Every structure is written in C-alpha cells, then in structure tokens.
PDB file of C-alpha atoms in Angstrom:
ATOM      1  CA  UNK A   1      83.814 108.921  37.298  1.00  0.00           C
ATOM      2  CA  UNK A   2      80.426 106.763  38.934  1.00  0.00           C
ATOM      3  CA  UNK A   3      78.504 105.206  36.039  1.00  0.00           C
ATOM      4  CA  UNK A   4      75.534 107.110  35.562  1.00  0.00           C
ATOM      5  CA  UNK A   5      72.158 105.353  36.181  1.00  0.00           C
ATOM      6  CA  UNK A   6      70.380 107.470  33.224  1.00  0.00           C
ATOM      7  CA  UNK A   7      73.115 105.821  31.111  1.00  0.00           C
ATOM      8  CA  UNK A   8      71.717 102.490  31.511  1.00  0.00           C
ATOM      9  CA  UNK A   9      67.952 103.252  32.584  1.00  0.00           C
ATOM     10  CA  UNK A  10      67.523 106.651  30.839  1.00  0.00           C
ATOM     11  CA  UNK A  11      63.669 107.026  31.440  1.00  0.00           C
ATOM     12  CA  UNK A  12      63.488 106.184  35.344  1.00  0.00           C
ATOM     13  CA  UNK A  13      64.762 109.455  36.672  1.00  0.00           C
ATOM     14  CA  UNK A  14      62.662 111.813  34.532  1.00  0.00           C
ATOM     15  CA  UNK A  15      59.520 109.484  35.355  1.00  0.00           C
ATOM     16  CA  UNK A  16      60.851 110.040  39.355  1.00  0.00           C
ATOM     17  CA  UNK A  17      61.085 113.603  38.808  1.00  0.00           C
ATOM     18  CA  UNK A  18      57.425 113.877  36.720  1.00  0.00           C
ATOM     19  CA  UNK A  19      56.133 111.619  40.200  1.00  0.00           C
ATOM     20  CA  UNK A  20      57.547 114.101  42.593  1.00  0.00           C
ATOM     21  CA  UNK A  21      56.299 117.287  40.843  1.00  0.00           C
ATOM     22  CA  UNK A  22      52.601 115.440  40.987  1.00  0.00           C
ATOM     23  CA  UNK A  23      53.333 114.908  44.591  1.00  0.00           C
ATOM     24  CA  UNK A  24      54.356 118.206  45.468  1.00  0.00           C
ATOM     25  CA  UNK A  25      51.168 119.752  43.168  1.00  0.00           C
ATOM     26  CA  UNK A  26      48.885 117.336  44.975  1.00  0.00           C
ATOM     27  CA  UNK A  27      48.033 115.798  41.599  1.00  0.00           C
ATOM     28  CA  UNK A  28      48.154 112.519  43.324  1.00  0.00           C
ATOM     29  CA  UNK A  29      46.848 112.120  46.965  1.00  0.00           C
ATOM     30  CA  UNK A  30      46.334 108.579  47.725  1.00  0.00           C
ATOM     31  CA  UNK A  31      48.278 105.203  47.594  1.00  0.00           C
ATOM     32  CA  UNK A  32      45.794 103.913  45.231  1.00  0.00           C
ATOM     33  CA  UNK A  33      46.409 106.707  42.564  1.00  0.00           C
ATOM     34  CA  UNK A  34      50.033 106.447  43.321  1.00  0.00           C
ATOM     35  CA  UNK A  35      50.323 102.313  42.929  1.00  0.00           C
ATOM     36  CA  UNK A  36      48.060 102.891  39.562  1.00  0.00           C
ATOM     37  CA  UNK A  37      50.637 105.558  38.073  1.00  0.00           C
ATOM     38  CA  UNK A  38      53.642 103.272  38.844  1.00  0.00           C
ATOM     39  CA  UNK A  39      52.162 100.229  37.625  1.00  0.00           C
ATOM     40  CA  UNK A  40      51.045 101.602  34.276  1.00  0.00           C
ATOM     41  CA  UNK A  41      54.372 103.383  33.606  1.00  0.00           C
ATOM     42  CA  UNK A  42      56.445 100.027  33.866  1.00  0.00           C
ATOM     43  CA  UNK A  43      55.341  98.516  30.566  1.00  0.00           C
ATOM     44  CA  UNK A  44      56.420  95.041  29.727  1.00  0.00           C
ATOM     45  CA  UNK A  45      59.239  96.247  27.616  1.00  0.00           C
ATOM     46  CA  UNK A  46      60.428  98.621  30.765  1.00  0.00           C
ATOM     47  CA  UNK A  47      60.796  95.985  32.844  1.00  0.00           C
ATOM     48  CA  UNK A  48      62.673  93.931  30.161  1.00  0.00           C
ATOM     49  CA  UNK A  49      65.055  96.751  29.703  1.00  0.00           C
ATOM     50  CA  UNK A  50      65.296  96.715  33.807  1.00  0.00           C
ATOM     51  CA  UNK A  51      65.953  93.363  33.904  1.00  0.00           C
ATOM     52  CA  UNK A  52      68.916  93.420  31.377  1.00  0.00           C
ATOM     53  CA  UNK A  53      70.729  95.980  33.775  1.00  0.00           C
ATOM     54  CA  UNK A  54      69.398  94.821  37.189  1.00  0.00           C
ATOM     55  CA  UNK A  55      69.419  90.783  37.040  1.00  0.00           C
ATOM     56  CA  UNK A  56      66.198  89.793  38.606  1.00  0.00           C
ATOM     57  CA  UNK A  57      64.318  92.996  38.450  1.00  0.00           C
ATOM     58  CA  UNK A  58      61.398  91.368  36.741  1.00  0.00           C
ATOM     59  CA  UNK A  59      61.185  88.578  39.324  1.00  0.00           C
ATOM     60  CA  UNK A  60      61.224  91.214  41.708  1.00  0.00           C
ATOM     61  CA  UNK A  61      58.529  93.850  40.294  1.00  0.00           C
ATOM     62  CA  UNK A  62      55.963  91.047  39.410  1.00  0.00           C
ATOM     63  CA  UNK A  63      56.179  89.739  43.131  1.00  0.00           C
ATOM     64  CA  UNK A  64      53.503  89.587  44.220  1.00  0.00           C
ATOM     65  CA  UNK A  65      51.045  92.019  42.764  1.00  0.00           C
ATOM     66  CA  UNK A  66      53.498  94.849  41.962  1.00  0.00           C
ATOM     67  CA  UNK A  67      54.381  95.882  45.438  1.00  0.00           C
ATOM     68  CA  UNK A  68      58.109  95.644  45.451  1.00  0.00           C
ATOM     69  CA  UNK A  69      58.088  97.584  41.852  1.00  0.00           C
ATOM     70  CA  UNK A  70      55.871 100.147  43.501  1.00  0.00           C
ATOM     71  CA  UNK A  71      58.028 100.476  46.599  1.00  0.00           C
ATOM     72  CA  UNK A  72      61.516 100.653  44.838  1.00  0.00           C
ATOM     73  CA  UNK A  73      59.964 103.558  42.327  1.00  0.00           C
ATOM     74  CA  UNK A  74      58.863 105.466  45.420  1.00  0.00           C
ATOM     75  CA  UNK A  75      62.086 105.201  46.883  1.00  0.00           C
ATOM     76  CA  UNK A  76      63.697 106.818  43.756  1.00  0.00           C
ATOM     77  CA  UNK A  77      61.046 109.578  43.910  1.00  0.00           C
ATOM     78  CA  UNK A  78      61.826 109.990  47.851  1.00  0.00           C
ATOM     79  CA  UNK A  79      65.496 110.468  47.113  1.00  0.00           C
ATOM     80  CA  UNK A  80      64.984 112.819  44.555  1.00  0.00           C
ATOM     81  CA  UNK A  81      62.653 115.088  46.928  1.00  0.00           C
ATOM     82  CA  UNK A  82      65.361 115.006  49.651  1.00  0.00           C
ATOM     83  CA  UNK A  83      67.188 118.202  50.808  1.00  0.00           C
ATOM     84  CA  UNK A  84      69.927 115.631  51.710  1.00  0.00           C
ATOM     85  CA  UNK A  85      70.375 114.314  48.671  1.00  0.00           C
ATOM     86  CA  UNK A  86      70.981 117.656  46.958  1.00  0.00           C
ATOM     87  CA  UNK A  87      73.739 118.194  49.632  1.00  0.00           C
ATOM     88  CA  UNK A  88      75.500 115.183  48.647  1.00  0.00           C
ATOM     89  CA  UNK A  89      78.586 115.386  45.544  1.00  0.00           C
ATOM     90  CA  UNK A  90      77.698 114.422  42.312  1.00  0.00           C
ATOM     91  CA  UNK A  91      79.245 111.037  42.755  1.00  0.00           C
ATOM     92  CA  UNK A  92      77.604 110.227  46.357  1.00  0.00           C
ATOM     93  CA  UNK A  93      74.212 110.737  44.486  1.00  0.00           C
ATOM     94  CA  UNK A  94      75.027 108.222  41.992  1.00  0.00           C
ATOM     95  CA  UNK A  95      76.167 105.940  44.623  1.00  0.00           C
ATOM     96  CA  UNK A  96      72.939 106.089  46.634  1.00  0.00           C
ATOM     97  CA  UNK A  97      70.818 106.011  43.234  1.00  0.00           C
ATOM     98  CA  UNK A  98      72.295 102.637  42.239  1.00  0.00           C
ATOM     99  CA  UNK A  99      71.945 101.436  46.150  1.00  0.00           C
ATOM    100  CA  UNK A 100      67.940 102.144  45.875  1.00  0.00           C
ATOM    101  CA  UNK A 101      67.942 100.547  42.400  1.00  0.00           C
ATOM    102  CA  UNK A 102      69.763  97.093  43.781  1.00  0.00           C
ATOM    103  CA  UNK A 103      68.600  97.151  47.275  1.00  0.00           C
ATOM    104  CA  UNK A 104      65.186  94.887  47.349  1.00  0.00           C
ATOM    105  CA  UNK A 105      65.935  93.098  44.069  1.00  0.00           C
ATOM    106  CA  UNK A 106      66.291  89.806  45.884  1.00  0.00           C
ATOM    107  CA  UNK A 107      62.929  90.790  48.226  1.00  0.00           C
ATOM    108  CA  UNK A 108      60.394  87.956  47.967  1.00  0.00           C
ATOM    109  CA  UNK A 109      57.321  88.900  49.850  1.00  0.00           C
ATOM    110  CA  UNK A 110      54.491  87.313  51.471  1.00  0.00           C
ATOM    111  CA  UNK A 111      51.494  88.376  53.193  1.00  0.00           C
ATOM    112  CA  UNK A 112      51.915  88.862  56.739  1.00  0.00           C
ATOM    113  CA  UNK A 113      55.595  87.334  56.577  1.00  0.00           C
ATOM    114  CA  UNK A 114      58.855  89.848  56.276  1.00  0.00           C
ATOM    115  CA  UNK A 115      61.661  89.071  54.106  1.00  0.00           C
ATOM    116  CA  UNK A 116      64.560  89.797  56.184  1.00  0.00           C
ATOM    117  CA  UNK A 117      67.363  88.133  54.319  1.00  0.00           C
ATOM    118  CA  UNK A 118      66.727  89.841  51.004  1.00  0.00           C
ATOM    119  CA  UNK A 119      69.452  92.490  52.237  1.00  0.00           C
ATOM    120  CA  UNK A 120      72.149  89.950  51.742  1.00  0.00           C
ATOM    121  CA  UNK A 121      70.910  88.374  49.037  1.00  0.00           C
ATOM    122  CA  UNK A 122      70.538  91.656  47.183  1.00  0.00           C
ATOM    123  CA  UNK A 123      73.801  92.407  47.984  1.00  0.00           C
ATOM    124  CA  UNK A 124      75.007  88.909  46.238  1.00  0.00           C
ATOM    125  CA  UNK A 125      73.084  90.279  43.011  1.00  0.00           C
ATOM    126  CA  UNK A 126      74.815  93.655  43.109  1.00  0.00           C
ATOM    127  CA  UNK A 127      78.083  92.191  43.449  1.00  0.00           C
ATOM    128  CA  UNK A 128      77.814  90.192  40.758  1.00  0.00           C
ATOM    129  CA  UNK A 129      76.099  92.798  38.398  1.00  0.00           C
ATOM    130  CA  UNK A 130      78.316  95.907  38.696  1.00  0.00           C
ATOM    131  CA  UNK A 131      81.371  94.804  36.418  1.00  0.00           C
ATOM    132  CA  UNK A 132      78.713  94.957  33.419  1.00  0.00           C
ATOM    133  CA  UNK A 133      77.546  98.377  34.310  1.00  0.00           C
ATOM    134  CA  UNK A 134      81.051  99.774  34.361  1.00  0.00           C
ATOM    135  CA  UNK A 135      82.051  99.431  37.701  1.00  0.00           C
ATOM    136  CA  UNK A 136      85.517  98.350  38.420  1.00  0.00           C
ATOM    137  CA  UNK A 137      86.166  94.759  40.026  1.00  0.00           C
ATOM    138  CA  UNK A 138      89.547  93.243  40.849  1.00  0.00           C
ATOM    139  CA  UNK A 139      88.571  89.467  40.868  1.00  0.00           C
ATOM    140  CA  UNK A 140      87.192  87.116  37.841  1.00  0.00           C
ATOM    141  CA  UNK A 141      83.992  85.706  37.381  1.00  0.00           C
ATOM    142  CA  UNK A 142      84.799  82.941  39.553  1.00  0.00           C
ATOM    143  CA  UNK A 143      85.905  84.670  42.462  1.00  0.00           C
ATOM    144  CA  UNK A 144      82.882  87.194  42.163  1.00  0.00           C
ATOM    145  CA  UNK A 145      80.455  83.860  41.885  1.00  0.00           C
ATOM    146  CA  UNK A 146      82.262  82.233  45.025  1.00  0.00           C
ATOM    147  CA  UNK A 147      81.350  85.632  46.766  1.00  0.00           C
ATOM    148  CA  UNK A 148      77.774  86.030  46.051  1.00  0.00           C
ATOM    149  CA  UNK A 149      76.907  82.437  46.595  1.00  0.00           C
ATOM    150  CA  UNK A 150      78.745  83.149  50.033  1.00  0.00           C
ATOM    151  CA  UNK A 151      76.689  86.094  50.952  1.00  0.00           C
ATOM    152  CA  UNK A 152      73.270  84.950  49.138  1.00  0.00           C
ATOM    153  CA  UNK A 153      73.638  81.761  51.596  1.00  0.00           C
ATOM    154  CA  UNK A 154      74.640  83.839  54.952  1.00  0.00           C
ATOM    155  CA  UNK A 155      71.443  82.851  56.797  1.00  0.00           C
ATOM    156  CA  UNK A 156      70.216  81.763  60.084  1.00  0.00           C
ATOM    157  CA  UNK A 157      67.346  81.907  62.236  1.00  0.00           C
ATOM    158  CA  UNK A 158      65.944  84.088  65.302  1.00  0.00           C
ATOM    159  CA  UNK A 159      63.966  82.996  68.352  1.00  0.00           C
ATOM    160  CA  UNK A 160      61.012  82.818  66.353  1.00  0.00           C
ATOM    161  CA  UNK A 161      62.562  80.644  63.587  1.00  0.00           C
ATOM    162  CA  UNK A 162      62.388  83.194  60.706  1.00  0.00           C
ATOM    163  CA  UNK A 163      65.068  83.071  58.477  1.00  0.00           C
ATOM    164  CA  UNK A 164      67.269  86.273  59.077  1.00  0.00           C
ATOM    165  CA  UNK A 165      70.904  87.420  57.875  1.00  0.00           C
ATOM    166  CA  UNK A 166      73.779  85.843  59.702  1.00  0.00           C
ATOM    167  CA  UNK A 167      75.851  88.466  60.657  1.00  0.00           C
ATOM    168  CA  UNK A 168      78.535  86.210  61.812  1.00  0.00           C
ATOM    169  CA  UNK A 169      79.414  85.672  58.027  1.00  0.00           C
ATOM    170  CA  UNK A 170      80.072  89.151  57.940  1.00  0.00           C
ATOM    171  CA  UNK A 171      83.825  89.121  58.274  1.00  0.00           C
ATOM    172  CA  UNK A 172      84.415  86.715  55.596  1.00  0.00           C
ATOM    173  CA  UNK A 173      81.761  88.819  53.525  1.00  0.00           C
ATOM    174  CA  UNK A 174      83.507  91.855  54.071  1.00  0.00           C
ATOM    175  CA  UNK A 175      86.844  90.335  53.299  1.00  0.00           C
ATOM    176  CA  UNK A 176      85.396  89.389  50.237  1.00  0.00           C
ATOM    177  CA  UNK A 177      84.451  93.102  49.221  1.00  0.00           C
ATOM    178  CA  UNK A 178      87.968  94.374  50.242  1.00  0.00           C
ATOM    179  CA  UNK A 179      89.408  91.913  47.726  1.00  0.00           C
ATOM    180  CA  UNK A 180      86.958  92.187  44.869  1.00  0.00           C
ATOM    181  CA  UNK A 181      85.536  95.530  44.996  1.00  0.00           C
ATOM    182  CA  UNK A 182      87.839  97.695  47.063  1.00  0.00           C
ATOM    183  CA  UNK A 183      86.064  99.166  50.545  1.00  0.00           C
ATOM    184  CA  UNK A 184      85.297 102.967  50.113  1.00  0.00           C
ATOM    185  CA  UNK A 185      85.545 102.364  46.331  1.00  0.00           C
ATOM    186  CA  UNK A 186      82.513 103.213  44.114  1.00  0.00           C
ATOM    187  CA  UNK A 187      81.799  99.634  43.687  1.00  0.00           C
ATOM    188  CA  UNK A 188      82.582  98.496  47.381  1.00  0.00           C
ATOM    189  CA  UNK A 189      80.334 101.412  48.630  1.00  0.00           C
ATOM    190  CA  UNK A 190      77.365 100.161  46.392  1.00  0.00           C
ATOM    191  CA  UNK A 191      77.842  96.552  47.760  1.00  0.00           C
ATOM    192  CA  UNK A 192      78.013  97.807  51.366  1.00  0.00           C
ATOM    193  CA  UNK A 193      75.203 100.050  51.199  1.00  0.00           C
ATOM    194  CA  UNK A 194      72.861  97.068  49.668  1.00  0.00           C
ATOM    195  CA  UNK A 195      74.334  94.703  52.407  1.00  0.00           C
ATOM    196  CA  UNK A 196      73.297  97.250  55.080  1.00  0.00           C
ATOM    197  CA  UNK A 197      70.096  98.664  54.033  1.00  0.00           C
ATOM    198  CA  UNK A 198      68.441  97.224  57.097  1.00  0.00           C
ATOM    199  CA  UNK A 199      71.025  96.613  60.034  1.00  0.00           C
ATOM    200  CA  UNK A 200      70.650 100.018  61.788  1.00  0.00           C
ATOM    201  CA  UNK A 201      67.110 100.272  63.566  1.00  0.00           C
ATOM    202  CA  UNK A 202      65.900 103.865  62.465  1.00  0.00           C
ATOM    203  CA  UNK A 203      62.378 103.715  63.825  1.00  0.00           C
ATOM    204  CA  UNK A 204      61.758 102.296  67.308  1.00  0.00           C
ATOM    205  CA  UNK A 205      58.516 100.689  66.485  1.00  0.00           C
ATOM    206  CA  UNK A 206      60.303  98.716  63.416  1.00  0.00           C
ATOM    207  CA  UNK A 207      63.408  96.966  64.934  1.00  0.00           C
ATOM    208  CA  UNK A 208      65.587  95.318  62.336  1.00  0.00           C
ATOM    209  CA  UNK A 209      65.898  91.805  62.391  1.00  0.00           C
ATOM    210  CA  UNK A 210      70.104  91.322  62.514  1.00  0.00           C
ATOM    211  CA  UNK A 211      70.822  94.525  63.656  1.00  0.00           C
ATOM    212  CA  UNK A 212      74.768  95.442  63.897  1.00  0.00           C
ATOM    213  CA  UNK A 213      76.163  95.913  67.473  1.00  0.00           C
ATOM    214  CA  UNK A 214      78.008  99.339  67.970  1.00  0.00           C
ATOM    215  CA  UNK A 215      81.110  97.483  67.690  1.00  0.00           C
ATOM    216  CA  UNK A 216      80.131  96.106  64.274  1.00  0.00           C
ATOM    217  CA  UNK A 217      79.228  99.608  63.429  1.00  0.00           C
ATOM    218  CA  UNK A 218      82.284 100.807  63.634  1.00  0.00           C
ATOM    219  CA  UNK A 219      83.980  98.043  61.995  1.00  0.00           C
ATOM    220  CA  UNK A 220      81.452  97.778  58.886  1.00  0.00           C
ATOM    221  CA  UNK A 221      80.274 101.437  58.504  1.00  0.00           C
ATOM    222  CA  UNK A 222      83.246 103.553  57.236  1.00  0.00           C
ATOM    223  CA  UNK A 223      83.091 107.632  57.490  1.00  0.00           C
ATOM    224  CA  UNK A 224      82.418 107.209  53.562  1.00  0.00           C
ATOM    225  CA  UNK A 225      79.462 104.867  53.579  1.00  0.00           C
ATOM    226  CA  UNK A 226      77.699 106.990  56.312  1.00  0.00           C
ATOM    227  CA  UNK A 227      76.533 110.216  54.428  1.00  0.00           C
ATOM    228  CA  UNK A 228      75.118 107.611  51.525  1.00  0.00           C
ATOM    229  CA  UNK A 229      73.803 105.212  54.015  1.00  0.00           C
ATOM    230  CA  UNK A 230      72.177 107.862  55.978  1.00  0.00           C
ATOM    231  CA  UNK A 231      70.547 109.414  52.632  1.00  0.00           C
ATOM    232  CA  UNK A 232      69.092 106.087  51.683  1.00  0.00           C
ATOM    233  CA  UNK A 233      67.417 105.407  54.853  1.00  0.00           C
ATOM    234  CA  UNK A 234      65.662 108.482  54.888  1.00  0.00           C
ATOM    235  CA  UNK A 235      64.814 107.941  51.134  1.00  0.00           C
ATOM    236  CA  UNK A 236      63.513 104.377  52.179  1.00  0.00           C
ATOM    237  CA  UNK A 237      61.393 105.850  55.141  1.00  0.00           C
ATOM    238  CA  UNK A 238      59.894 108.343  53.088  1.00  0.00           C
ATOM    239  CA  UNK A 239      58.685 106.036  50.635  1.00  0.00           C
ATOM    240  CA  UNK A 240      56.805 104.092  52.937  1.00  0.00           C
ATOM    241  CA  UNK A 241      54.839 107.003  54.439  1.00  0.00           C
ATOM    242  CA  UNK A 242      54.515 109.430  51.599  1.00  0.00           C
ATOM    243  CA  UNK A 243      50.602 109.657  52.069  1.00  0.00           C
ATOM    244  CA  UNK A 244      50.835 109.525  56.250  1.00  0.00           C
ATOM    245  CA  UNK A 245      52.294 113.049  56.560  1.00  0.00           C
ATOM    246  CA  UNK A 246      52.323 112.581  60.677  1.00  0.00           C
ATOM    247  CA  UNK A 247      54.445 109.300  60.787  1.00  0.00           C
ATOM    248  CA  UNK A 248      56.706 110.717  57.826  1.00  0.00           C
ATOM    249  CA  UNK A 249      57.653 113.461  59.894  1.00  0.00           C
ATOM    250  CA  UNK A 250      58.488 111.257  62.936  1.00  0.00           C
ATOM    251  CA  UNK A 251      60.323 108.782  60.788  1.00  0.00           C
ATOM    252  CA  UNK A 252      62.351 111.115  59.592  1.00  0.00           C
ATOM    253  CA  UNK A 253      63.148 112.908  62.742  1.00  0.00           C
ATOM    254  CA  UNK A 254      64.096 109.696  64.379  1.00  0.00           C
ATOM    255  CA  UNK A 255      66.162 108.434  61.510  1.00  0.00           C
ATOM    256  CA  UNK A 256      68.175 111.813  61.367  1.00  0.00           C
ATOM    257  CA  UNK A 257      68.586 111.165  65.265  1.00  0.00           C
ATOM    258  CA  UNK A 258      69.949 107.768  64.790  1.00  0.00           C
ATOM    259  CA  UNK A 259      72.379 108.571  61.747  1.00  0.00           C
ATOM    260  CA  UNK A 260      73.729 111.654  64.111  1.00  0.00           C
ATOM    261  CA  UNK A 261      74.444 108.847  66.813  1.00  0.00           C
ATOM    262  CA  UNK A 262      76.146 106.653  64.806  1.00  0.00           C
ATOM    263  CA  UNK A 263      78.424 109.633  63.199  1.00  0.00           C
ATOM    264  CA  UNK A 264      79.493 110.269  66.759  1.00  0.00           C
ATOM    265  CA  UNK A 265      80.252 106.480  67.270  1.00  0.00           C
ATOM    266  CA  UNK A 266      82.438 106.881  64.319  1.00  0.00           C
ATOM    267  CA  UNK A 267      84.038 109.990  65.247  1.00  0.00           C
TER     268      UNK A 267
END
C-alpha cells in the first residue's frame, strides 16, 4: 500500500478539488484571481505543516513572490482534472500525487533565468524525505545522504554557460536508486519520477535542457514508470496554460504524441 498524501497533508487535495470545481464552473477565469485564491489559502500555518512533510517547502513556496507555490498547487488541480489520472490504479494515483508535490521543491526561479538543475536537486531531497513518510528505504541514513549529495551536485553547463543536470552522472545516480530505494518500488518510482520530470521534450517550442537520448530513455524509463510519468507531464503542461485554451489543447496533444512514441520505444 502506497502511503497516502492525505495522511500527511489532509487539506490539500480537498482544496484542489474546490479549485477544480471553481475552474469548471468558471468562477475563476483569470490568472490573477487564481494566483490570489491559492496565495490566500496557503497560510503561514499550512506552509509550516507542509514544510515538516516536504523539507524545503517553505523556501520553495516563498521564492520568488509565491510563483513556485502557485505552480505546484496548479499542477495538483490539473492532475485531478485529467481523465488519464482517473484511469490509473489507486496506487499509481498516489505515486503521481507525491511526484507532483516533490517535483519543484528545489526550484529557485529568477526573472528571465530558468532553473534547469532543480530536477536532480528535487530528486535528492525526495530520496532523503520518503522514509519519514512511510516509504521503504534499504540503506541507512548515511548511505541515503551520500546518494542525495551525489544527485544534488550532479550539474554541468551547456553551451550558454547555464547550469544543467549532468546526465553523465545518471549511471551512478540510478545505481544508488536501485540499491537504496528499489527500481520499480513505490519509493524508487517517486524518486525517478521527480528525477526525470524534465528529461523528455514534450512541447517542441520548449526543449528540455538535459534531454535523454533514445538509448537513455530505454535504460532509465521503465514500463512501470511510463504511465505515471505520462500523467505527470500532462498535468504539469496543463498547469502552465489553464487559462490559455488554445495552447492547452496543443500542448496536451503534443505530450500525448511524445509519450506514445516513448511507449513504442520501450515496447
């Protein structure tokens, strides 16, 4: 049984369902109103509660101006509205919920500058946090800490001099995942989902900074991870364009097409 998000953050999913209902009934129709509704709900007490569950949540949420917090909350709402989420098994639904909650915990946005390395850093935080949430971990605290440091520091630079995830470190990172968390276990799937939440380009106009090659996709994206990761990408895409219906439709179809191609690659 996969630990339930509601067992640790009991108010979040009901709030997300309220937002989904307000969205469908067109009670909220602008980003400004959406941003305000989410920001008001996240009281200091709720931020503190989330920070105890997700280490670094408060820092993520307040950097800068609450935009990260609004985005992650929007992904939760978008997830609940997806027909593909409803088609998952209950355990798969719980796994993707945890991936959503953890995926941007290390993100540090700056105006005009994208944080490409937060994917590996968020995975490092995730791996260090899941044991306390009831997920099985095979290694001791020191072994998990060593893996977390390796993953957090796995960065290089691209041709523009921007920091990006260092995919050359993926063999060592994934060896650690297998040893400490298991590969297709609940723990391993969440860590891997966070690790790979920006390694597949699903929208042509927004290429990923450290995209996996086809051989790397075969090596690192297992059939058990694929449906969970697909639903995450769909929700993440929707969350960016909730009030831009043309782009929302285009991005959704592009994501479906890309993941159909990934499924053929793994077949």
